[in-house]
Amino acid sequence: MSSQFTTIVMPAFNEELYIAAAINSLLQPQEPRDYELLVLDGGSSDRTPAIVQELAKLNPRIKLIHNTRRTQSAAMNIAASICDPRATVLVRADCHASYPPHFVSDCVATLRETASSSVVVSMRAVGRSPLQKIFAAAQNSRLGNGGSAHRRQSQSGYVDHGHHAAFDRQAFLSLGGYDETVQYNEDAEFDARLVASGRRIYHDGRLLIDYYPRTSFPSLARQYFRHGKGRANTLLKHKMRPKLRQMLPVFVLLASVIALAAYPFVGSIALLVPAGYILVCMAWGAYLAAECRQPSFLLIGPAAITMHMSWAAGFLSRFLRGNSNGLNHAK
């Protein structure tokens, strides 16, 4: 166990269904006592603040802080500035997640042992409701995540990006924290600056968290639209090249739009690309449904299509605007 004082930061907004379980999974009895947990609430209209206050009565290390700037980026930055002066490590935690035993102490130990400025971990989607389980299966599959390393349990080592878990607080502050002009994909944007500064990110493959996806197709579409928009923002700001797996949905969306436009002139042959794409996604869903003996998993195909096309639409909506809206504003 580490003796380093740790500030756990949990951004929250309308998380009454998840926040108590998330906090309880983080603050298990075997964790060290030298920590505080700051819940930065972005203006919840449900029972989230009341639940946190109830937990704080049982554990005074839990503190509720009102995040008037509302975003997750702001939550991390506020916490890094106002946390206990003894804090040397920041652990970012999500309400829509469940954490394994020793998570906080393991993150702190890995940060110290690897001489890194950031520790990232793997995440696995899990579901409670039937539709959430379908979305989870889609996100866990290669069709849904494109082979992203932090979306599956993988080997430990130094990386350029991953699911944020822990930071050296001084390094986080010296880089200006998260860029609050970037509402989405703030983690990848921060990682780009961290690596450029000569610091290192370590992926601890032993640590796997459970993540709870959205619970409806519209909310899934909105989430992935924002993800795509945020990724384009990061690529433009740092003049980075996208990876092939990131561009495939964009290519499919553009090809499908062109095909639909060409259909009145060339007939059904124009629909080969969108029809082939839909067929692949539906076949993948059918395969997983048969393998898992879950007929409902036939909806994995539509879920994957929703994720891909929403991400691509968000990416294009931002990318086509070019290098504007303060993209060169780096903290």
Tab-separated table of C-alpha atoms in Angstrom:
chain	number	residue	atom	x	y	z
A	1	MET	CA	0.000	0.000	0.000
A	2	SER	CA	1.101	3.492	-0.809
A	3	SER	CA	1.544	6.276	1.728
A	4	GLN	CA	1.040	8.933	-0.937
A	5	PHE	CA	-2.026	11.064	-0.275
A	6	THR	CA	-4.489	10.542	-3.123
A	7	THR	CA	-7.381	12.665	-4.327
A	8	ILE	CA	-10.057	10.650	-6.117
A	9	VAL	CA	-12.059	12.832	-8.501
A	10	MET	CA	-15.517	11.770	-9.635
A	11	PRO	CA	-17.380	14.063	-12.062
A	12	ALA	CA	-21.144	13.539	-11.781
A	13	PHE	CA	-24.359	14.621	-13.443
A	14	ASN	CA	-27.685	12.885	-12.799
A	15	GLU	CA	-26.074	9.632	-11.704
A	16	GLU	CA	-28.471	8.494	-8.964
A	17	LEU	CA	-28.647	4.981	-10.437
A	18	TYR	CA	-24.892	4.412	-10.412
A	19	ILE	CA	-22.984	6.696	-8.079
A	20	ALA	CA	-23.407	4.861	-4.759
A	21	ALA	CA	-22.231	1.552	-6.214
A	22	ALA	CA	-19.301	3.257	-7.957
A	23	ILE	CA	-18.148	4.953	-4.759
A	24	ASN	CA	-18.528	1.788	-2.703
A	25	SER	CA	-16.457	-0.192	-5.207
A	26	LEU	CA	-13.685	2.414	-4.989
A	27	LEU	CA	-13.603	2.814	-1.201
A	28	GLN	CA	-13.321	-0.767	-0.070
A	29	PRO	CA	-12.004	-1.481	3.460
A	30	GLN	CA	-8.639	-2.701	2.196
A	31	GLU	CA	-7.837	0.642	0.567
A	32	PRO	CA	-5.425	2.915	2.485
A	33	ARG	CA	-6.817	5.728	4.579
A	34	ASP	CA	-4.746	8.551	3.066
A	35	TYR	CA	-7.253	9.727	0.482
A	36	GLU	CA	-10.188	12.029	-0.169
A	37	LEU	CA	-12.959	11.558	-2.711
A	38	LEU	CA	-14.274	14.710	-4.347
A	39	VAL	CA	-17.564	14.386	-6.211
A	40	LEU	CA	-17.822	17.309	-8.633
A	41	ASP	CA	-21.535	17.641	-9.412
A	42	GLY	CA	-22.367	19.502	-12.610
A	43	GLY	CA	-25.875	20.574	-11.601
A	44	SER	CA	-27.761	17.299	-11.178
A	45	SER	CA	-31.552	17.507	-11.019
A	46	ASP	CA	-31.962	14.018	-9.531
A	47	ARG	CA	-30.907	12.576	-6.153
A	48	THR	CA	-27.187	12.467	-6.955
A	49	PRO	CA	-26.191	15.264	-4.516
A	50	ALA	CA	-28.390	13.816	-1.750
A	51	ILE	CA	-26.879	10.351	-2.178
A	52	VAL	CA	-23.345	11.777	-1.970
A	53	GLN	CA	-24.248	13.737	1.171
A	54	GLU	CA	-25.643	10.588	2.774
A	55	LEU	CA	-22.425	8.712	1.999
A	56	ALA	CA	-20.364	11.633	3.314
A	57	LYS	CA	-22.066	11.308	6.713
A	58	LEU	CA	-20.660	7.782	6.940
A	59	ASN	CA	-17.262	8.710	5.489
A	60	PRO	CA	-16.080	12.315	5.936
A	61	ARG	CA	-13.392	11.782	3.286
A	62	ILE	CA	-16.205	12.017	0.718
A	63	LYS	CA	-16.952	15.618	-0.228
A	64	LEU	CA	-19.569	17.093	-2.556
A	65	ILE	CA	-18.421	20.059	-4.634
A	66	HIS	CA	-20.606	22.026	-7.023
A	67	ASN	CA	-19.065	22.252	-10.467
A	68	THR	CA	-20.533	25.453	-11.873
A	69	ARG	CA	-18.597	24.947	-15.123
A	70	ARG	CA	-20.434	21.601	-15.448
A	71	THR	CA	-18.101	19.641	-17.751
A	72	GLN	CA	-15.908	16.660	-16.838
A	73	SER	CA	-12.843	18.614	-17.941
A	74	ALA	CA	-13.696	21.396	-15.519
A	75	ALA	CA	-14.359	18.886	-12.748
A	76	MET	CA	-10.833	17.490	-12.988
A	77	ASN	CA	-9.252	20.928	-13.199
A	78	ILE	CA	-11.193	22.282	-10.224
A	79	ALA	CA	-10.354	19.250	-8.122
A	80	ALA	CA	-6.651	19.425	-9.008
A	81	SER	CA	-6.587	23.033	-7.827
A	82	ILE	CA	-8.605	22.837	-4.608
A	83	CYS	CA	-7.779	19.339	-3.353
A	84	ASP	CA	-5.899	18.642	-0.151
A	85	PRO	CA	-2.395	20.184	-0.431
A	86	ARG	CA	-0.929	16.814	0.582
A	87	ALA	CA	-2.270	15.186	-2.584
A	88	THR	CA	0.444	13.950	-4.932
A	89	VAL	CA	-1.803	11.711	-7.029
A	90	LEU	CA	-5.132	12.305	-8.757
A	91	VAL	CA	-7.327	9.308	-9.569
A	92	ARG	CA	-10.107	9.951	-12.060
A	93	ALA	CA	-13.189	7.814	-11.461
A	94	ASP	CA	-16.454	7.551	-13.373
A	95	CYS	CA	-19.942	7.099	-11.966
A	96	HIS	CA	-20.867	4.701	-14.790
A	97	ALA	CA	-18.269	2.199	-13.644
A	98	SER	CA	-17.404	-0.444	-11.088
A	99	TYR	CA	-13.854	-0.869	-9.802
A	100	PRO	CA	-11.857	-3.974	-8.830
A	101	PRO	CA	-10.356	-4.471	-5.327
A	102	HIS	CA	-7.263	-2.380	-4.542
A	103	PHE	CA	-7.889	-0.194	-7.603
A	104	VAL	CA	-6.781	3.089	-6.042
A	105	SER	CA	-3.731	1.690	-4.266
A	106	ASP	CA	-2.730	-0.316	-7.358
A	107	CYS	CA	-2.939	2.791	-9.542
A	108	VAL	CA	-0.784	4.752	-7.114
A	109	ALA	CA	1.768	1.935	-6.872
A	110	THR	CA	1.974	1.580	-10.666
A	111	LEU	CA	2.418	5.325	-11.094
A	112	ARG	CA	5.342	5.261	-8.671
A	113	GLU	CA	6.969	2.019	-9.846
A	114	THR	CA	6.935	2.929	-13.547
A	115	ALA	CA	8.057	6.559	-13.101
A	116	SER	CA	5.078	7.611	-15.214
A	117	SER	CA	3.022	10.778	-15.186
A	118	SER	CA	-0.203	8.931	-15.975
A	119	VAL	CA	-1.609	5.427	-15.543
A	120	VAL	CA	-4.340	4.165	-17.856
A	121	VAL	CA	-6.372	0.972	-17.587
A	122	SER	CA	-8.573	-1.363	-19.600
A	123	MET	CA	-12.354	-1.170	-19.568
A	124	ARG	CA	-15.061	-3.755	-20.219
A	125	ALA	CA	-18.657	-2.812	-20.931
A	126	VAL	CA	-21.296	-4.572	-18.850
A	127	GLY	CA	-25.057	-4.182	-18.740
A	128	ARG	CA	-27.924	-4.313	-16.312
A	129	SER	CA	-30.963	-3.966	-18.582
A	130	PRO	CA	-31.438	-6.142	-21.696
A	131	LEU	CA	-30.684	-3.256	-24.079
A	132	GLN	CA	-27.683	-2.143	-22.058
A	133	LYS	CA	-26.303	-5.693	-22.262
A	134	ILE	CA	-26.671	-5.543	-26.051
A	135	PHE	CA	-24.792	-2.244	-26.206
A	136	ALA	CA	-22.125	-3.691	-23.917
A	137	ALA	CA	-21.642	-6.720	-26.168
A	138	ALA	CA	-21.369	-4.441	-29.194
A	139	GLN	CA	-18.787	-2.224	-27.494
A	140	ASN	CA	-16.749	-5.198	-26.308
A	141	SER	CA	-16.557	-6.699	-29.792
A	142	ARG	CA	-13.914	-5.826	-32.371
A	143	LEU	CA	-16.692	-4.632	-34.678
A	144	GLY	CA	-17.768	-2.120	-32.060
A	145	ASN	CA	-14.425	-0.944	-30.657
A	146	GLY	CA	-12.240	-1.326	-33.742
A	147	GLY	CA	-9.583	-3.161	-31.768
A	148	SER	CA	-8.859	-0.282	-29.384
A	149	ALA	CA	-6.305	-1.572	-26.856
A	150	HIS	CA	-7.945	-0.092	-23.753
A	151	ARG	CA	-11.323	-1.602	-24.715
A	152	ARG	CA	-9.962	-5.051	-23.916
A	153	GLN	CA	-7.640	-6.468	-21.301
A	154	SER	CA	-4.188	-6.297	-22.841
A	155	GLN	CA	-0.511	-6.345	-21.946
A	156	SER	CA	1.040	-3.735	-19.703
A	157	GLY	CA	3.435	-1.206	-21.169
A	158	TYR	CA	4.004	2.394	-22.168
A	159	VAL	CA	1.369	3.788	-24.528
A	160	ASP	CA	0.263	7.042	-26.148
A	161	HIS	CA	-3.335	6.926	-24.905
A	162	GLY	CA	-5.740	4.919	-22.766
A	163	HIS	CA	-8.634	5.109	-20.345
A	164	HIS	CA	-7.558	7.626	-17.707
A	165	ALA	CA	-7.111	6.347	-14.170
A	166	ALA	CA	-4.324	8.183	-12.307
A	167	PHE	CA	-2.085	11.216	-12.711
A	168	ASP	CA	0.891	12.677	-11.000
A	169	ARG	CA	-0.806	15.819	-9.712
A	170	GLN	CA	2.165	18.095	-10.330
A	171	ALA	CA	2.475	16.916	-13.927
A	172	PHE	CA	-1.266	17.389	-14.465
A	173	LEU	CA	-1.105	20.961	-13.159
A	174	SER	CA	2.073	21.830	-15.052
A	175	LEU	CA	0.359	20.913	-18.333
A	176	GLY	CA	-2.646	23.056	-17.476
A	177	GLY	CA	-4.936	20.106	-16.846
A	178	TYR	CA	-7.672	19.280	-19.313
A	179	ASP	CA	-8.437	21.782	-22.061
A	180	GLU	CA	-11.899	23.057	-21.147
A	181	THR	CA	-12.506	24.314	-24.679
A	182	VAL	CA	-12.682	20.616	-25.592
A	183	GLN	CA	-15.898	19.169	-24.166
A	184	TYR	CA	-15.331	15.658	-25.488
A	185	ASN	CA	-12.241	13.516	-26.078
A	186	GLU	CA	-10.483	15.616	-23.460
A	187	ASP	CA	-8.527	12.555	-22.348
A	188	ALA	CA	-6.907	11.954	-25.745
A	189	GLU	CA	-6.215	15.671	-26.134
A	190	PHE	CA	-4.462	15.741	-22.761
A	191	ASP	CA	-2.482	12.607	-23.610
A	192	ALA	CA	-1.210	14.241	-26.795
A	193	ARG	CA	0.197	17.139	-24.760
A	194	LEU	CA	1.582	14.852	-22.076
A	195	VAL	CA	3.500	12.704	-24.556
A	196	ALA	CA	4.716	15.779	-26.442
A	197	SER	CA	6.144	17.114	-23.168
A	198	GLY	CA	8.382	14.043	-22.872
A	199	ARG	CA	6.392	12.445	-20.052
A	200	ARG	CA	5.161	8.867	-20.111
A	201	ILE	CA	1.819	7.055	-19.909
A	202	TYR	CA	1.728	3.503	-18.575
A	203	HIS	CA	-1.068	1.076	-19.356
A	204	ASP	CA	-1.561	-1.333	-16.452
A	205	GLY	CA	-3.047	-4.391	-18.118
A	206	ARG	CA	-3.844	-5.988	-14.759
A	207	LEU	CA	-6.476	-3.379	-13.945
A	208	LEU	CA	-9.841	-3.830	-15.630
A	209	ILE	CA	-12.873	-1.719	-14.790
A	210	ASP	CA	-16.493	-2.430	-15.660
A	211	TYR	CA	-18.281	0.328	-17.569
A	212	TYR	CA	-22.061	0.726	-17.949
A	213	PRO	CA	-23.119	1.908	-21.438
A	214	ARG	CA	-26.087	4.067	-22.380
A	215	THR	CA	-29.566	2.586	-22.098
A	216	SER	CA	-31.306	3.713	-25.324
A	217	PHE	CA	-30.468	4.045	-29.003
A	218	PRO	CA	-30.891	7.867	-29.023
A	219	SER	CA	-28.558	8.312	-26.043
A	220	LEU	CA	-26.039	5.920	-27.624
A	221	ALA	CA	-26.151	7.924	-30.849
A	222	ARG	CA	-25.629	11.228	-29.015
A	223	GLN	CA	-22.690	9.800	-27.072
A	224	TYR	CA	-20.892	8.522	-30.159
A	225	PHE	CA	-21.610	11.705	-32.118
A	226	ARG	CA	-19.823	13.600	-29.360
A	227	HIS	CA	-16.967	11.088	-29.325
A	228	GLY	CA	-16.452	11.545	-33.049
A	229	LYS	CA	-16.630	15.310	-32.795
A	230	GLY	CA	-14.125	15.322	-29.952
A	231	ARG	CA	-11.694	13.061	-31.808
A	232	ALA	CA	-11.740	15.381	-34.847
A	233	ASN	CA	-11.113	18.300	-32.520
A	234	THR	CA	-8.018	16.612	-31.085
A	235	LEU	CA	-6.645	15.631	-34.499
A	236	LEU	CA	-7.043	19.166	-35.827
A	237	LYS	CA	-5.610	20.845	-32.784
A	238	HIS	CA	-2.487	18.702	-32.660
A	239	LYS	CA	-2.187	18.102	-36.422
A	240	MET	CA	-2.328	14.363	-35.840
A	241	ARG	CA	-3.096	11.651	-38.381
A	242	PRO	CA	-6.150	9.507	-37.660
A	243	LYS	CA	-5.790	5.751	-37.405
A	244	LEU	CA	-7.332	3.542	-40.065
A	245	ARG	CA	-9.817	2.033	-37.612
A	246	GLN	CA	-11.020	5.554	-36.809
A	247	MET	CA	-11.502	6.468	-40.448
A	248	LEU	CA	-13.330	3.333	-41.570
A	249	PRO	CA	-16.738	4.535	-40.264
A	250	VAL	CA	-16.150	7.890	-41.963
A	251	PHE	CA	-15.369	6.174	-45.275
A	252	VAL	CA	-18.492	4.036	-44.973
A	253	LEU	CA	-20.704	7.038	-44.189
A	254	LEU	CA	-19.323	9.076	-47.094
A	255	ALA	CA	-19.599	6.114	-49.472
A	256	SER	CA	-23.169	5.500	-48.370
A	257	VAL	CA	-24.168	9.134	-48.910
A	258	ILE	CA	-22.595	9.092	-52.388
A	259	ALA	CA	-24.325	5.791	-53.145
A	260	LEU	CA	-27.742	7.135	-52.200
A	261	ALA	CA	-27.159	10.218	-54.314
A	262	ALA	CA	-26.103	8.053	-57.275
A	263	TYR	CA	-28.968	5.566	-56.946
A	264	PRO	CA	-31.455	7.484	-59.177
A	265	PHE	CA	-28.852	7.519	-61.952
A	266	VAL	CA	-27.160	4.109	-61.823
A	267	GLY	CA	-29.709	1.978	-60.049
A	268	SER	CA	-29.265	-0.654	-57.350
A	269	ILE	CA	-25.571	-1.246	-58.056
A	270	ALA	CA	-24.914	2.028	-56.223
A	271	LEU	CA	-26.191	0.452	-53.016
A	272	LEU	CA	-23.563	-2.282	-52.845
A	273	VAL	CA	-21.407	-0.452	-50.286
A	274	PRO	CA	-24.141	0.466	-47.756
A	275	ALA	CA	-25.883	-2.876	-48.240
A	276	GLY	CA	-22.613	-4.752	-47.758
A	277	TYR	CA	-21.819	-2.766	-44.617
A	278	ILE	CA	-25.245	-3.428	-43.113
A	279	LEU	CA	-24.958	-7.111	-43.998
A	280	VAL	CA	-21.567	-7.393	-42.241
A	281	CYS	CA	-22.895	-5.736	-39.075
A	282	MET	CA	-26.050	-7.845	-39.000
A	283	ALA	CA	-24.059	-11.037	-39.647
A	284	TRP	CA	-21.687	-10.172	-36.802
A	285	GLY	CA	-24.640	-9.683	-34.484
A	286	ALA	CA	-26.169	-12.974	-35.600
A	287	TYR	CA	-22.881	-14.778	-34.980
A	288	LEU	CA	-22.596	-13.388	-31.433
A	289	ALA	CA	-26.266	-14.153	-30.762
A	290	ALA	CA	-25.707	-17.777	-31.781
A	291	GLU	CA	-22.397	-18.088	-29.923
A	292	CYS	CA	-23.840	-16.673	-26.690
A	293	ARG	CA	-27.271	-18.246	-27.205
A	294	GLN	CA	-28.860	-14.836	-26.741
A	295	PRO	CA	-31.491	-14.076	-29.417
A	296	SER	CA	-31.585	-10.438	-28.259
A	297	PHE	CA	-27.975	-10.077	-29.416
A	298	LEU	CA	-29.322	-9.856	-32.960
A	299	LEU	CA	-29.636	-6.156	-32.067
A	300	ILE	CA	-25.844	-5.911	-31.817
A	301	GLY	CA	-25.829	-5.182	-35.559
A	302	PRO	CA	-28.096	-2.115	-35.309
A	303	ALA	CA	-26.172	-1.007	-32.195
A	304	ALA	CA	-22.853	-1.175	-34.061
A	305	ILE	CA	-24.328	0.726	-37.004
A	306	THR	CA	-25.608	3.409	-34.630
A	307	MET	CA	-22.192	3.723	-32.989
A	308	HIS	CA	-20.252	3.828	-36.281
A	309	MET	CA	-22.475	6.252	-38.161
A	310	SER	CA	-22.979	8.587	-35.191
A	311	TRP	CA	-19.218	8.698	-34.582
A	312	ALA	CA	-18.574	9.379	-38.277
A	313	ALA	CA	-21.227	12.113	-38.413
A	314	GLY	CA	-19.745	13.797	-35.354
A	315	PHE	CA	-16.242	13.527	-36.780
A	316	LEU	CA	-17.256	15.068	-40.107
A	317	SER	CA	-19.324	17.817	-38.484
A	318	ARG	CA	-16.221	19.003	-36.649
A	319	PHE	CA	-13.562	18.184	-39.232
A	320	LEU	CA	-15.297	20.028	-42.060
A	321	ARG	CA	-15.310	23.228	-40.002
A	322	GLY	CA	-11.520	23.126	-40.005
A	323	ASN	CA	-9.086	24.720	-37.572
A	324	SER	CA	-11.493	27.113	-35.868
A	325	ASN	CA	-13.169	27.849	-32.546
A	326	GLY	CA	-10.032	28.191	-30.534
A	327	LEU	CA	-8.437	24.939	-31.651
A	328	ASN	CA	-5.020	26.463	-31.184
A	329	HIS	CA	-5.843	27.479	-27.651
A	330	ALA	CA	-3.726	25.096	-25.599
A	331	LYS	CA	-3.386	25.271	-21.883
